[in-house]
Backbone as a chain_set.jsonl record, in Angstrom:
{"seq": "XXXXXXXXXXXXXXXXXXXXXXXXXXXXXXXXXXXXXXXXXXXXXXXXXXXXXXXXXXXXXXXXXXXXXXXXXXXXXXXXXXXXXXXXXXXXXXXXXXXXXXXXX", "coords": {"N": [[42.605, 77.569, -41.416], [44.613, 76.783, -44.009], [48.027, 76.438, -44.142], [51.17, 77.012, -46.136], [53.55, 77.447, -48.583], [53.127, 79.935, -49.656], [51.836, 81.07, -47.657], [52.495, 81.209, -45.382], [52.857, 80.573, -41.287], [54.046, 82.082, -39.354], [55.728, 81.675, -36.554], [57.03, 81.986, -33.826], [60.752, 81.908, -32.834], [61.984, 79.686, -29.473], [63.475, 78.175, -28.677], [66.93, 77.285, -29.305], [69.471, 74.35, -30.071], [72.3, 73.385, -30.423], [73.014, 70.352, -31.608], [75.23, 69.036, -32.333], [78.729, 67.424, -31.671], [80.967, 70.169, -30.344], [83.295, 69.85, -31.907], [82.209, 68.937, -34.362], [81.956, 69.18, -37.674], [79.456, 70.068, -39.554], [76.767, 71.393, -38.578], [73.82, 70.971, -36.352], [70.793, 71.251, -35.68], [68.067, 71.488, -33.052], [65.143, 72.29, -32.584], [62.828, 75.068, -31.111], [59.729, 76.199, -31.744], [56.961, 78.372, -31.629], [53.981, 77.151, -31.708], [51.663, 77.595, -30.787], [49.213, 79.357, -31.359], [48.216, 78.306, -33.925], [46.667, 76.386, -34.691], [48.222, 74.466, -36.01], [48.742, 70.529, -35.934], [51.372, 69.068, -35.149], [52.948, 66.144, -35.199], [55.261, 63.677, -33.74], [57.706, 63.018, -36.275], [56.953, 64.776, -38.472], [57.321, 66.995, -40.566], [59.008, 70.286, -40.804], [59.43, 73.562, -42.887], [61.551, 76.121, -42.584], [61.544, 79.597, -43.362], [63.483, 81.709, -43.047], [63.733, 85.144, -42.804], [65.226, 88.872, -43.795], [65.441, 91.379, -41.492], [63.208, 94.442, -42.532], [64.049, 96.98, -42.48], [67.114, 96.405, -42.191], [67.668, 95.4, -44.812], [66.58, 97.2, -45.876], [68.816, 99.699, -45.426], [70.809, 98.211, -46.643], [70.821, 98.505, -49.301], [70.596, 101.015, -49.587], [73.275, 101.353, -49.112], [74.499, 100.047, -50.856], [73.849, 101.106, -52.956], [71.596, 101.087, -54.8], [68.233, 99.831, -56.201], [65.747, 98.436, -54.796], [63.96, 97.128, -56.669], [65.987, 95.693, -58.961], [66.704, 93.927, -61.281], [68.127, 90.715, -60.282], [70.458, 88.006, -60.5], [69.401, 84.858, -58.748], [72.221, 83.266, -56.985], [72.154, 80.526, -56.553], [69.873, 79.101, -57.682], [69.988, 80.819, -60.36], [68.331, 82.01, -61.471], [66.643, 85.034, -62.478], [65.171, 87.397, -60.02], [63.887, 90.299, -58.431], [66.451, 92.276, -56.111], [65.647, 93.266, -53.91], [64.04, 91.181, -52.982], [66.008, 89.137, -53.236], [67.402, 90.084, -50.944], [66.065, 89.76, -48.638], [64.672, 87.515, -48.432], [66.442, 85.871, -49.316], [69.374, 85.612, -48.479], [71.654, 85.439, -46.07], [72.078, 88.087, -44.197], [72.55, 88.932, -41.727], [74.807, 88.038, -40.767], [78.123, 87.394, -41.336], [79.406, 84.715, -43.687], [81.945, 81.896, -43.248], [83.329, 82.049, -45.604], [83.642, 84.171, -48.08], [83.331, 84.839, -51.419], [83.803, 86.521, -54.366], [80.683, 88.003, -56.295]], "CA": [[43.266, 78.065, -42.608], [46.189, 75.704, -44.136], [49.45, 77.165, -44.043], [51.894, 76.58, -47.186], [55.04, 78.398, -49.033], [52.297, 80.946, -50.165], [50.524, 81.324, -47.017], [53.004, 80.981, -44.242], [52.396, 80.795, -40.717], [55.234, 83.094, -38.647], [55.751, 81.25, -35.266], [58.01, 82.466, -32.748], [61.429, 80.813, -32.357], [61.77, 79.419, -28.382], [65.124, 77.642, -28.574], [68.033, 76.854, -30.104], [70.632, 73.805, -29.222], [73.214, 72.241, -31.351], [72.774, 69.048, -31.255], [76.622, 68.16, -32.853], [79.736, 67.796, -30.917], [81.548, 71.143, -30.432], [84.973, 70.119, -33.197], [81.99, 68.844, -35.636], [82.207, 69.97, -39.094], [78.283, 70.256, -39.402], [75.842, 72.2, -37.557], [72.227, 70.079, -36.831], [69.996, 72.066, -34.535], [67.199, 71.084, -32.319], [64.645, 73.769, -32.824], [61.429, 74.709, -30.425], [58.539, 77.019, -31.789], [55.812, 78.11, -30.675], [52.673, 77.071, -32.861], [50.343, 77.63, -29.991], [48.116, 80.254, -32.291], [47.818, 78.44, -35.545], [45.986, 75.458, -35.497], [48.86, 73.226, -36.567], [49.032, 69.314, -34.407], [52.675, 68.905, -35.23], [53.534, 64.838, -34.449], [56.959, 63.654, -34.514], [58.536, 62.112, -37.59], [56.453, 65.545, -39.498], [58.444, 68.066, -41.201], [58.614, 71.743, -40.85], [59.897, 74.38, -43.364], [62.176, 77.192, -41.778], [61.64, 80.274, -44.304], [63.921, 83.159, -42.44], [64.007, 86.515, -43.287], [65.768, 89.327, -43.01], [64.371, 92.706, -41.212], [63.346, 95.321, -43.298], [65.178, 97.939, -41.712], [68.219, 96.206, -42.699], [67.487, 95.315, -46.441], [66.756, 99.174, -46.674], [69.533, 99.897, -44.983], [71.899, 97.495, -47.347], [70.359, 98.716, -50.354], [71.093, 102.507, -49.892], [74.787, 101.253, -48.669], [75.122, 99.743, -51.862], [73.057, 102.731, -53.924], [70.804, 100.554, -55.487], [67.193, 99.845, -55.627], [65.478, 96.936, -54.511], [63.126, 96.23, -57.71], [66.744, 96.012, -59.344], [66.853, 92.159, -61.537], [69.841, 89.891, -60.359], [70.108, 86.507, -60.571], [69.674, 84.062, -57.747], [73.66, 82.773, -56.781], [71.808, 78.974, -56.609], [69.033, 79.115, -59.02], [70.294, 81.439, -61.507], [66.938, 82.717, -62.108], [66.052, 86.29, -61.986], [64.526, 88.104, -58.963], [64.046, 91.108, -57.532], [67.229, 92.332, -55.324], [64.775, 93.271, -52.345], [63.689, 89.954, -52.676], [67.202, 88.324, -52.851], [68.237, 90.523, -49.695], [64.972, 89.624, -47.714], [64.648, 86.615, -48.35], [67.497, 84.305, -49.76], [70.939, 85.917, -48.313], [71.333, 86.1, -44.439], [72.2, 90.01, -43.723], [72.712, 89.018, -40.315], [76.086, 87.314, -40.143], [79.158, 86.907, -42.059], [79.801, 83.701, -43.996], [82.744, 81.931, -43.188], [83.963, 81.827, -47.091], [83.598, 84.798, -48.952], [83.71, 84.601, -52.451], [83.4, 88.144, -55.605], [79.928, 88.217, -57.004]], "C": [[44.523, 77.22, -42.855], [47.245, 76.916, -44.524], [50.349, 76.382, -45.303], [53.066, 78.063, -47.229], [54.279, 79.926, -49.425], [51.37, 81.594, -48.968], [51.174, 80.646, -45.678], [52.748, 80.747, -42.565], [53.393, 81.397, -39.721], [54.856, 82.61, -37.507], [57.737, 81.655, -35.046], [59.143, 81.256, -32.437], [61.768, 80.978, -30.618], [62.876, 79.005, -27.91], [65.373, 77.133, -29.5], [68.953, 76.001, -29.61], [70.887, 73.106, -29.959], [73.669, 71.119, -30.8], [74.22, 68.102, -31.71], [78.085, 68.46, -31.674], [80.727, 68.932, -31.189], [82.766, 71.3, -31.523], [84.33, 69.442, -34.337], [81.747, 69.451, -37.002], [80.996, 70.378, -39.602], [77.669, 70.573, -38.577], [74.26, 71.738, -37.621], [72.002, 70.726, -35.572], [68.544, 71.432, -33.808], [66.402, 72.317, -32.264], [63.23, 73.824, -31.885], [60.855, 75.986, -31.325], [57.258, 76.698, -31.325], [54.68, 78.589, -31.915], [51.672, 77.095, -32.493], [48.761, 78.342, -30.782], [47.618, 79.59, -33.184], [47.385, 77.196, -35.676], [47.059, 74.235, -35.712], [48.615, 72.137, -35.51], [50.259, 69.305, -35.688], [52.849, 67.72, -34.494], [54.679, 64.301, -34.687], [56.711, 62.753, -35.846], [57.645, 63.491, -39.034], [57.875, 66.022, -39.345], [57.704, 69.799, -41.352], [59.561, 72.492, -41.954], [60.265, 75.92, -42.89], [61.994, 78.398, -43.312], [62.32, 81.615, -43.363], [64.08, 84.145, -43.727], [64.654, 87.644, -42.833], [65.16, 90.558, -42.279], [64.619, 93.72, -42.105], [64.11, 96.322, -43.519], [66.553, 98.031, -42.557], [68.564, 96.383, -44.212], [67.634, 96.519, -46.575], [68.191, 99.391, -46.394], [71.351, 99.437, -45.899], [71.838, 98.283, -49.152], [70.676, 100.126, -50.605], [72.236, 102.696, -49.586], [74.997, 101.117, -49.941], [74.503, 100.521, -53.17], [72.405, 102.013, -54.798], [69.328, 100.043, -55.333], [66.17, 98.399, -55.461], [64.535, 96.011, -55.946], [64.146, 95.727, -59.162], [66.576, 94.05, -59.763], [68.124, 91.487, -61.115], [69.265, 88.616, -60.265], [70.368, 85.607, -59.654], [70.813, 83.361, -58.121], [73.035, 81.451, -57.19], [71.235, 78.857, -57.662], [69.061, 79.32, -60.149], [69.15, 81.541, -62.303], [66.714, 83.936, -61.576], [65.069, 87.302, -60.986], [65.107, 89.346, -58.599], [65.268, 91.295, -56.871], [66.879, 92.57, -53.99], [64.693, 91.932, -52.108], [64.749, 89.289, -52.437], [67.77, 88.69, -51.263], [67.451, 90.122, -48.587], [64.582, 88.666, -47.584], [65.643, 85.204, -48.697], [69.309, 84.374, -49.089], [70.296, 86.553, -46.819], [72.437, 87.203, -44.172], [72.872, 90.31, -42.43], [74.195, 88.424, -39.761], [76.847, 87.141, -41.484], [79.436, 85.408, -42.499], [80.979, 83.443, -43.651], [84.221, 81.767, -44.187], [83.725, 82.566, -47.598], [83.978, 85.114, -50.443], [83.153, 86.097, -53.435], [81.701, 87.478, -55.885], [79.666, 88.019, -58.27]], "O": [[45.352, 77.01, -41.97], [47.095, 78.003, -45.082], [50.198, 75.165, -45.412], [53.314, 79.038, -46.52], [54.957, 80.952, -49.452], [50.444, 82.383, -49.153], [50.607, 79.774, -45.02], [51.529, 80.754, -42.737], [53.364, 80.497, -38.881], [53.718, 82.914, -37.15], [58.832, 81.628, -35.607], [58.881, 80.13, -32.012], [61.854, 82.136, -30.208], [63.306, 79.382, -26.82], [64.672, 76.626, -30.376], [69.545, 76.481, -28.644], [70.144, 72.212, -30.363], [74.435, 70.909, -29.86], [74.349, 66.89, -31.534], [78.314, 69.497, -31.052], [81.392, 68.802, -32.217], [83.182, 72.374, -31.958], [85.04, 69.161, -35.302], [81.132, 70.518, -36.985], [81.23, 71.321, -40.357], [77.931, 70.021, -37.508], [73.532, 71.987, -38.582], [72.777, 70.769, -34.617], [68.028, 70.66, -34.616], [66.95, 73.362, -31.912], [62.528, 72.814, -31.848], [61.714, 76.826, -31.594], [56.659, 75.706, -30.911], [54.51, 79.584, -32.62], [50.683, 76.814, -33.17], [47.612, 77.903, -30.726], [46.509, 79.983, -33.546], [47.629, 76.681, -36.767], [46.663, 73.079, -35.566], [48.327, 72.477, -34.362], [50.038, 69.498, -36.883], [52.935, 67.839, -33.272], [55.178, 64.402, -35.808], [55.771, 62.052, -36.22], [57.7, 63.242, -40.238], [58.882, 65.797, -38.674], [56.637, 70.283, -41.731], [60.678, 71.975, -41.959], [59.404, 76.798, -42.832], [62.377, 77.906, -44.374], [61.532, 82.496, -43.02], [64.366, 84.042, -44.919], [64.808, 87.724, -41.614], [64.004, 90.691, -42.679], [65.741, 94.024, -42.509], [64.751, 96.553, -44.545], [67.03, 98.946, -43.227], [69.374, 97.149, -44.733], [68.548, 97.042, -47.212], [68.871, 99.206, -47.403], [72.457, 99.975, -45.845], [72.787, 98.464, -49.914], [71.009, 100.472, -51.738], [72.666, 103.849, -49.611], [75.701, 101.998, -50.434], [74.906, 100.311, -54.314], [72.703, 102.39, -55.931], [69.092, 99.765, -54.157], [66.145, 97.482, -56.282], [64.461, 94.801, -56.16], [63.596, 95.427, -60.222], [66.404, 93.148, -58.944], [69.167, 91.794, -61.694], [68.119, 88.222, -60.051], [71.566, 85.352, -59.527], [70.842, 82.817, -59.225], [73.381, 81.129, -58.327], [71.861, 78.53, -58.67], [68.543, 78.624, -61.022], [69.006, 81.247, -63.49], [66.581, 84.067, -60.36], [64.185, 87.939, -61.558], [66.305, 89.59, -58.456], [65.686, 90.138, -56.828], [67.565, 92.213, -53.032], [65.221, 91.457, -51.102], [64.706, 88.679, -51.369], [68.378, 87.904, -50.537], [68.03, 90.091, -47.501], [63.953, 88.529, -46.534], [65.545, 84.01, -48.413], [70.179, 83.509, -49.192], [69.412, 87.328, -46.454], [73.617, 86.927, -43.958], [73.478, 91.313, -42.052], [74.57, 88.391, -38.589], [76.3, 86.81, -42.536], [79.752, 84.723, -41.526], [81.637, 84.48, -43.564], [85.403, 81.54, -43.929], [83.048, 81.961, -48.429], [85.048, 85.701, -50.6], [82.1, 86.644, -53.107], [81.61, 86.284, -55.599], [78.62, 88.447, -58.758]]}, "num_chains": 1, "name": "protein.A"}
């Protein structure tokens, strides 16, 4: 089965190790998964697409903090095209950590 943006294949991350010196201003990671299940041969110099998400749990969880409902239209911050707010919280805005720049809405 080929795997695409439509048709993902969810492999397990294995490690993590920043690969930049500790006072650099950029963060470049060295990443392992594990693609043992799915068929892929992965040879160097390919390219992988990271699509994180956040857990559901949470999204719900953000969504009845902020009393609103997820099929709610806003407009992607980057894109400035209209989606879903489930979708913005679940997939495009990480839930999981504080930016270190906070800026209004």
């Amino acid at each position: 089965m080929p795997y695409d943006r439509q048709n993902p294949f969810l492999a397990t991350l294995i490690d993590r190790r920043v690969l930049n010196h500790p006072q650099s201003t950029k963060a470049t990671y060295h990443l392992s998964l594990n693609i043992a299940q799915s068929g892929i041969r992965y040879l160097p110099g390919d390219s992988v697409a990271i699509l994180p998400s956040n857990p559901p749990s949470l999204v719900e969880r953000t969504l009845r903090a902020l009393g609103v409902s997820a099929g709610e239209e806003v407009l992607h911050p980057k894109s400035r095209e209209a989606i879903p707010l489930g979708d913005l919280l679940s997939q495009h805005i990480n839930l999981m950590r504080l930016p270190r720049l906070v800026s209004a809405l």
